[in-house]
């Protein structure tokens, strides 16, 4: 399924109307009717007990709300419609649906100034269901004044809140809260996830998400953004009986320093759990006394300089560079040597720190996967973390376009991209915000690269497996006490979901 920006969604709406020979008002009717049925499917409403409030802005999001109000009114429900915003700016489609409501003698109020607030409070306090259609995906400014007060009152209410497409106050192209935001119990997303339904603050305010198909046509849409789930992953290859460990990839993890030897161990063991035939840690000789390898399956090799490092590369199918590396030593020249060998490589953590000093546009980095968080991404591109959060997709695409790498931008919704495609993985949970999670992910991705997956498929599959492990772990242990190493127990279960059926 494609993920759309706000502009792409608008173009898809227009294209659908043109292709089907319908008006935008008719498309709104289709959307509003589907939203109405969704509410009835999610909530068992009582004609005698439920009091419903529809908050309608002047844009098409509000128009969808007015269609819902009309259907509920015809069913006999107690409906109050509150119009919010400058009525002179109301869209043609929303105005048409307002006129239809007026002919039905609906109870319609207009929140035009602060004098109405006490009446607004009274209506909200008595409500059992609030339909949020104040702002849609096109919100592009901070919420202040009357709108802020309205949203804060809704959030104080005990009523069930259902938002149309996106909670009012959540920005459609980045999922950031514009000062304040409706906290919905249900978000009914029209036809496609928008970027803002997935990134940054989205999970914290949307409640349950339901995707509603209203027949928007995507065929002509130029979006290269997709929702990541098992349907767009390659199955894990079935193992042959006549095989040996080198058939499944020998991986090398280069990392570890005086105080961070646990990181490469987690990466190396994650690689084994993901199916690698062999897993070796390469560490500078001066740090070997700090290494406490609790997994006898992992091999440990030391090196001093270029010659000894090159010896470690013999028969290696993939490299992880960076886990626990630290910044006290000079790895830039060694990293350049590794890159020139064209062995599939995942660069993470402090490896990215060394990478940023040697990156050159025009060089071939197509075999490289980088896994930055927002801070590391900001350092690579010389922009602030705030700018990264505001336009994450653009910056992932910029990194991929400039250097040809596959990029994994880690976050509450991880973004995976190369020059051709971008994927969003919203699986995972806050329990994964703990030390070592990135090292486990690095090992999983490196293992897949060593088993012959392309850089993009390694990144997609690795992120998906890692997130699924996190969710399986949280289900059993809860989010508070999860450790990075706990995920390794769930890797076999996660991998089994991607094995081909017999």
XYZ file of C-alpha atoms in Angstrom:
502
model
C 0.000 0.000 0.000
C 1.303 3.439 -0.904
C 1.921 6.169 1.650
C 0.956 9.617 0.411
C 1.986 13.152 1.203
C -0.792 15.707 1.574
C -0.232 16.995 -1.968
C -0.191 13.474 -3.385
C -3.500 12.769 -1.642
C -5.070 15.881 -3.151
C -3.861 14.862 -6.618
C -5.220 11.340 -6.110
C -8.627 12.770 -5.145
C -8.714 14.935 -8.257
C -7.569 12.100 -10.509
C -10.230 9.791 -9.071
C -12.990 12.298 -9.758
C -11.775 12.769 -13.321
C -11.389 9.044 -13.998
C -14.756 8.062 -12.508
C -16.626 11.071 -13.838
C -17.823 12.182 -10.407
C -17.714 15.498 -8.570
C -15.619 16.180 -5.494
C -18.888 16.523 -3.570
C -19.856 13.009 -4.607
C -16.436 11.752 -3.506
C -16.980 13.473 -0.155
C -20.326 11.704 0.140
C -18.599 8.360 -0.420
C -15.959 9.169 2.211
C -18.453 10.463 4.765
C -20.756 7.470 4.321
C -17.877 5.042 4.820
C -16.789 6.980 7.923
C -20.328 6.832 9.277
C -20.447 3.047 8.863
C -17.039 2.769 10.538
C -18.318 4.578 13.629
C -21.317 2.263 13.825
C -19.024 -0.750 13.483
C -16.699 0.453 16.236
C -19.247 1.836 18.710
C -22.525 0.322 19.839
C -24.589 3.513 19.945
C -27.873 3.975 21.796
C -30.591 6.298 20.488
C -31.687 7.024 24.062
C -28.343 7.394 25.787
C -25.761 8.681 23.324
C -25.284 12.366 22.671
C -23.096 12.999 19.655
C -21.137 16.135 18.790
C -19.634 16.704 15.345
C -16.899 19.337 15.307
C -16.637 20.630 11.769
C -13.991 22.915 10.372
C -14.480 24.779 7.114
C -12.298 22.481 4.995
C -13.157 19.152 3.427
C -12.322 17.303 6.633
C -15.199 19.198 8.212
C -17.365 18.364 5.199
C -16.779 14.656 5.826
C -17.953 15.261 9.377
C -21.145 16.917 8.126
C -21.935 13.858 5.991
C -21.510 11.701 9.100
C -23.808 14.048 11.038
C -26.507 13.824 8.377
C -26.513 10.018 8.408
C -26.621 9.883 12.200
C -29.377 12.495 12.292
C -31.473 10.436 9.885
C -30.961 7.440 12.168
C -32.571 9.435 14.954
C -29.512 10.182 17.106
C -29.179 13.278 19.270
C -26.710 15.335 17.192
C -25.097 18.706 17.817
C -22.981 20.164 15.011
C -20.484 22.866 15.932
C -18.928 24.822 13.074
C -15.448 26.166 13.787
C -13.512 28.625 11.655
C -14.118 31.360 9.116
C -17.332 30.421 7.293
C -16.400 32.618 4.339
C -13.471 30.263 3.726
C -15.655 27.142 3.695
C -15.051 24.868 0.717
C -17.777 24.405 -1.872
C -18.189 20.724 -0.952
C -18.494 21.437 2.779
C -20.976 24.256 2.141
C -23.147 21.898 0.071
C -23.291 19.419 2.955
C -23.999 22.182 5.465
C -26.975 23.290 3.368
C -28.310 19.711 3.343
C -28.069 19.573 7.130
C -29.875 22.886 7.480
C -32.848 21.512 5.493
C -33.048 18.665 8.044
C -33.366 21.164 10.918
C -30.165 19.917 12.514
C -28.912 21.600 15.693
C -26.047 23.653 14.291
C -23.913 26.051 16.328
C -21.216 28.420 15.160
C -18.229 28.971 17.413
C -17.499 32.533 16.340
C -16.106 34.071 19.529
C -15.247 33.397 23.176
C -18.804 34.189 24.258
C -19.814 30.785 22.942
C -17.253 28.905 25.058
C -19.523 28.306 28.065
C -22.159 26.844 25.727
C -19.455 24.785 24.024
C -18.359 23.424 27.420
C -21.923 22.460 28.263
C -22.369 20.568 24.967
C -19.020 18.781 25.244
C -19.574 17.801 28.879
C -22.846 16.075 27.981
C -21.484 14.286 24.924
C -20.671 10.587 24.738
C -19.210 10.626 21.216
C -17.236 13.441 19.583
C -16.458 13.326 15.872
C -13.346 15.406 15.182
C -13.418 17.086 11.773
C -11.804 20.411 12.715
C -8.601 20.196 10.685
C -7.511 17.710 8.066
C -4.118 16.655 6.764
C -3.402 20.112 5.353
C -2.747 21.830 8.702
C 0.399 23.928 8.287
C 0.538 26.263 11.289
C 0.642 26.181 15.068
C -2.711 25.995 16.839
C -3.433 29.001 19.049
C -6.295 30.903 20.629
C -9.833 29.593 20.147
C -8.728 26.413 18.388
C -6.292 25.566 21.158
C -8.975 26.072 23.801
C -11.429 23.900 21.864
C -8.972 21.034 21.527
C -7.937 21.199 25.174
C -11.598 20.981 26.225
C -12.174 17.967 23.984
C -9.140 16.265 25.518
C -10.582 16.824 28.994
C -13.850 15.173 27.993
C -14.775 11.600 28.913
C -16.467 11.153 25.531
C -15.185 8.695 22.938
C -13.358 10.721 20.267
C -13.256 9.632 16.625
C -11.011 11.678 14.318
C -11.439 11.863 10.563
C -8.266 10.986 8.645
C -5.907 12.471 11.250
C -6.431 13.974 14.730
C -6.808 17.749 14.528
C -3.466 19.289 15.415
C -1.318 16.522 13.939
C 0.562 17.684 10.856
C -0.172 15.663 7.738
C 3.332 15.569 6.288
C 5.393 14.815 9.391
C 3.176 13.653 12.257
C 4.305 16.400 14.620
C 1.900 18.101 16.995
C 1.211 21.723 16.075
C 1.316 23.006 19.691
C -1.755 21.001 20.714
C -3.672 18.069 19.285
C -6.848 16.029 19.690
C -6.140 12.766 21.507
C -8.369 10.375 19.615
C -9.668 6.984 20.655
C -10.156 6.150 16.982
C -8.638 7.572 13.808
C -10.485 6.685 10.607
C -7.943 7.044 7.813
C -9.363 7.673 4.364
C -7.992 5.311 1.704
C -4.224 5.698 2.298
C -1.954 6.320 5.214
C -0.510 9.786 5.007
C 3.030 10.435 6.192
C 1.621 12.208 9.256
C -0.325 9.106 10.297
C 2.975 7.293 10.875
C 5.807 9.544 12.017
C 6.852 11.329 15.221
C 3.878 11.926 17.567
C 1.293 10.019 15.526
C 1.163 6.868 17.647
C 0.602 8.866 20.823
C -2.584 10.627 19.683
C -4.352 8.488 17.083
C -5.689 5.660 19.242
C -6.916 2.749 17.171
C -6.344 3.272 13.438
C -8.706 1.935 10.799
C -7.984 2.296 7.094
C -11.102 2.858 4.983
C -11.140 2.098 1.273
C -13.298 4.634 -0.593
C -12.043 3.812 -4.074
C -9.354 6.457 -4.510
C -7.347 5.536 -7.602
C -3.581 5.358 -7.110
C -2.520 4.096 -10.516
C -1.335 7.477 -11.716
C 0.156 8.464 -8.396
C 3.888 9.046 -8.517
C 4.462 8.178 -4.854
C 7.403 5.829 -4.245
C 6.496 5.405 -0.558
C 5.090 2.164 0.834
C 3.804 0.725 4.090
C 6.088 -2.099 5.208
C 4.500 -5.379 6.190
C 5.078 -9.034 5.393
C 3.293 -8.702 2.041
C 6.153 -6.723 0.507
C 8.988 -8.825 1.904
C 10.720 -11.718 0.200
C 10.266 -15.048 1.982
C 13.260 -16.357 3.881
C 14.867 -18.963 1.593
C 14.356 -22.585 2.489
C 17.606 -24.260 3.512
C 19.037 -27.099 1.460
C 19.990 -30.358 3.106
C 23.178 -30.489 1.082
C 24.744 -27.314 2.471
C 27.367 -26.067 4.926
C 27.939 -23.000 7.104
C 29.542 -20.899 4.380
C 26.373 -21.238 2.296
C 24.654 -19.017 4.867
C 27.240 -16.298 5.103
C 30.243 -15.571 7.268
C 29.836 -12.112 8.819
C 32.377 -9.838 10.463
C 31.471 -7.324 13.157
C 34.091 -4.601 13.563
C 33.527 -2.793 16.822
C 34.182 -2.633 20.511
C 36.286 -0.265 22.574
C 37.462 0.147 26.140
C 33.993 0.513 27.652
C 31.703 -0.877 24.926
C 32.526 -4.491 24.166
C 28.937 -5.638 24.684
C 27.728 -3.921 21.495
C 29.655 -6.054 18.978
C 28.728 -9.207 20.921
C 25.029 -8.370 20.572
C 25.454 -7.683 16.850
C 27.460 -10.843 16.242
C 25.030 -13.035 18.166
C 22.029 -11.424 16.437
C 23.614 -12.351 13.113
C 23.883 -15.980 14.178
C 20.279 -16.022 15.384
C 19.192 -14.633 12.004
C 20.817 -17.552 10.234
C 24.439 -16.653 9.531
C 26.742 -19.667 9.268
C 29.625 -17.942 11.035
C 29.966 -14.744 13.029
C 33.256 -13.109 13.965
C 34.081 -10.008 15.992
C 37.115 -8.001 14.935
C 38.497 -5.766 17.684
C 41.689 -3.756 18.101
C 44.271 -5.781 19.994
C 44.526 -3.257 22.813
C 40.892 -3.865 23.770
C 40.862 -7.662 23.736
C 41.334 -7.819 27.527
C 38.002 -6.015 27.867
C 36.143 -8.580 25.797
C 33.948 -10.968 27.764
C 32.382 -13.230 25.167
C 29.544 -15.187 26.744
C 28.624 -16.915 23.484
C 31.046 -19.674 22.455
C 29.548 -19.678 18.946
C 31.106 -16.262 18.267
C 34.726 -16.070 17.131
C 36.968 -13.217 18.300
C 39.846 -11.922 16.168
C 42.187 -9.021 16.870
C 43.934 -6.681 14.479
C 46.328 -3.726 14.582
C 46.359 -2.134 11.169
C 45.482 -2.519 7.506
C 47.260 -5.812 6.805
C 45.705 -7.631 9.743
C 42.296 -6.107 8.980
C 42.458 -7.421 5.412
C 43.162 -10.902 6.758
C 39.876 -10.742 8.641
C 37.981 -10.178 5.385
C 38.810 -13.586 3.919
C 35.573 -15.460 3.080
C 33.446 -12.753 4.713
C 30.060 -12.240 3.039
C 29.067 -9.095 4.969
C 30.488 -6.603 7.455
C 28.984 -4.640 10.327
C 31.062 -1.582 11.141
C 30.519 0.544 14.221
C 28.881 -1.232 17.188
C 30.621 0.028 20.329
C 33.495 1.436 18.267
C 33.928 4.652 20.267
C 35.560 7.829 19.019
C 38.992 7.671 20.647
C 40.679 5.857 17.779
C 41.133 6.769 14.123
C 39.130 4.492 11.841
C 38.606 6.736 8.812
C 41.370 5.197 6.673
C 40.370 1.649 7.611
C 36.756 2.401 6.738
C 37.791 3.697 3.319
C 39.666 0.441 2.718
C 36.630 -1.597 3.712
C 34.321 0.392 1.449
C 36.621 -0.141 -1.520
C 36.336 -3.926 -1.080
C 32.628 -3.726 -2.096
C 31.615 -6.309 0.509
C 28.028 -5.648 1.664
C 28.352 -3.543 4.790
C 26.116 -2.116 7.510
C 27.453 1.038 9.143
C 25.953 1.962 12.496
C 26.565 4.049 15.609
C 30.111 5.442 15.788
C 30.775 3.956 12.376
C 28.537 6.713 11.009
C 30.685 9.272 12.832
C 33.724 8.085 10.890
C 31.775 7.766 7.664
C 30.685 11.402 7.610
C 34.304 12.552 7.321
C 35.072 10.449 4.238
C 31.823 10.513 2.234
C 32.303 11.741 -1.315
C 29.577 12.321 -3.869
C 30.146 10.352 -7.028
C 31.686 7.316 -5.310
C 29.912 3.966 -5.311
C 28.243 3.270 -1.961
C 25.490 1.053 -3.343
C 26.631 -1.876 -1.181
C 26.363 0.204 2.005
C 23.460 0.280 4.466
C 23.540 2.985 7.127
C 21.295 2.890 10.201
C 21.302 6.367 11.783
C 18.954 7.807 14.357
C 17.883 11.437 13.901
C 20.982 12.850 15.595
C 23.361 10.869 13.413
C 21.352 11.778 10.329
C 21.548 15.463 11.242
C 25.335 15.204 11.540
C 25.615 13.553 8.145
C 23.541 16.245 6.432
C 24.611 19.205 8.591
C 21.050 20.123 9.529
C 19.322 20.196 12.910
C 17.422 17.280 14.441
C 14.333 19.483 14.336
C 14.680 19.846 10.578
C 15.093 16.076 10.250
C 11.876 15.527 12.245
C 9.995 18.083 10.154
C 10.874 16.474 6.834
C 12.323 13.016 7.487
C 11.326 11.533 4.146
C 13.059 14.257 2.161
C 16.291 13.823 4.109
C 16.286 10.036 3.771
C 15.765 10.505 0.035
C 18.559 13.088 -0.083
C 21.053 10.738 1.558
C 20.061 7.912 -0.748
C 20.184 10.095 -3.858
C 23.508 11.775 -3.080
C 25.443 8.683 -2.097
C 23.512 5.701 -3.477
C 23.323 4.049 -0.061
C 20.375 2.321 1.539
C 19.258 4.360 4.538
C 17.503 3.134 7.682
C 16.378 6.148 9.726
C 15.444 4.717 13.110
C 12.523 6.139 15.075
C 8.995 5.402 16.327
C 8.271 4.670 12.680
C 11.463 3.586 10.940
C 12.017 4.826 7.383
C 13.948 2.608 4.954
C 14.914 3.974 1.566
C 17.162 3.905 -1.452
C 17.074 5.932 -4.660
C 13.981 4.146 -5.948
C 11.737 3.329 -2.981
C 10.931 4.308 0.595
C 9.244 2.081 3.185
C 7.686 2.901 6.546
C 7.749 0.367 9.394
C 5.502 1.411 12.267
C 5.742 -1.874 14.157
C 7.702 -1.847 17.392
C 7.015 -0.135 20.710
C 8.532 2.259 23.292
C 10.000 -0.667 25.227
C 12.603 -0.823 22.470
C 14.005 2.554 23.532
C 16.835 0.978 25.480
C 20.558 0.443 25.079
C 21.668 -2.111 22.540
C 18.555 -2.238 20.338
C 20.469 -0.700 17.461
C 23.237 -3.272 17.832
C 20.722 -6.109 17.577
C 19.214 -4.513 14.454
C 22.665 -4.123 12.901
C 23.385 -7.813 13.414
C 20.084 -8.870 11.876
C 20.527 -6.703 8.778
C 24.167 -7.764 8.352
C 23.191 -11.419 8.544
C 20.600 -10.989 5.785
C 23.095 -9.143 3.586
C 25.546 -12.002 4.120
C 22.888 -14.490 3.071
C 22.504 -12.785 -0.304
C 19.666 -10.334 0.220
C 20.071 -7.022 -1.633
C 20.829 -3.963 0.533
C 17.214 -2.743 0.371
C 15.737 -6.189 1.062
C 18.219 -6.715 3.908
C 17.177 -3.423 5.466
C 13.430 -3.962 4.970
C 13.435 -7.513 6.258
C 15.818 -6.728 9.097
C 13.756 -3.798 10.357
C 10.557 -5.828 10.097
C 11.988 -8.807 12.005
C 13.512 -6.552 14.661
C 10.229 -4.687 15.192
C 8.206 -7.902 15.275
C 10.574 -9.314 17.910
C 10.040 -6.153 19.947
C 6.279 -6.525 19.807
C 6.375 -10.236 20.648
C 8.683 -9.490 23.550
C 6.496 -6.656 24.871
C 3.456 -8.919 24.728
C 5.169 -11.395 27.049
C 7.293 -9.136 29.262
C 5.696 -5.694 29.037
C 7.519 -2.612 27.775
C 9.222 -1.419 30.952
C 11.546 -4.354 31.565
C 12.517 -5.281 28.022
C 16.214 -5.663 27.296
C 17.859 -5.724 23.903
C 19.034 -9.291 24.396
C 15.445 -10.350 25.177
C 14.615 -9.836 21.495
C 16.974 -12.619 20.490
C 14.658 -15.184 22.073
C 11.919 -14.110 19.669
C 13.941 -14.080 16.451
C 13.121 -17.729 15.640
C 9.393 -16.987 15.943
C 9.692 -13.844 13.842
C 11.713 -15.580 11.121
C 9.220 -18.441 10.993
C 6.520 -15.968 9.896
C 8.545 -15.316 6.731
C 9.401 -18.903 5.859
C 7.679 -20.268 2.745
C 4.808 -22.624 3.448
C 5.454 -26.283 2.855
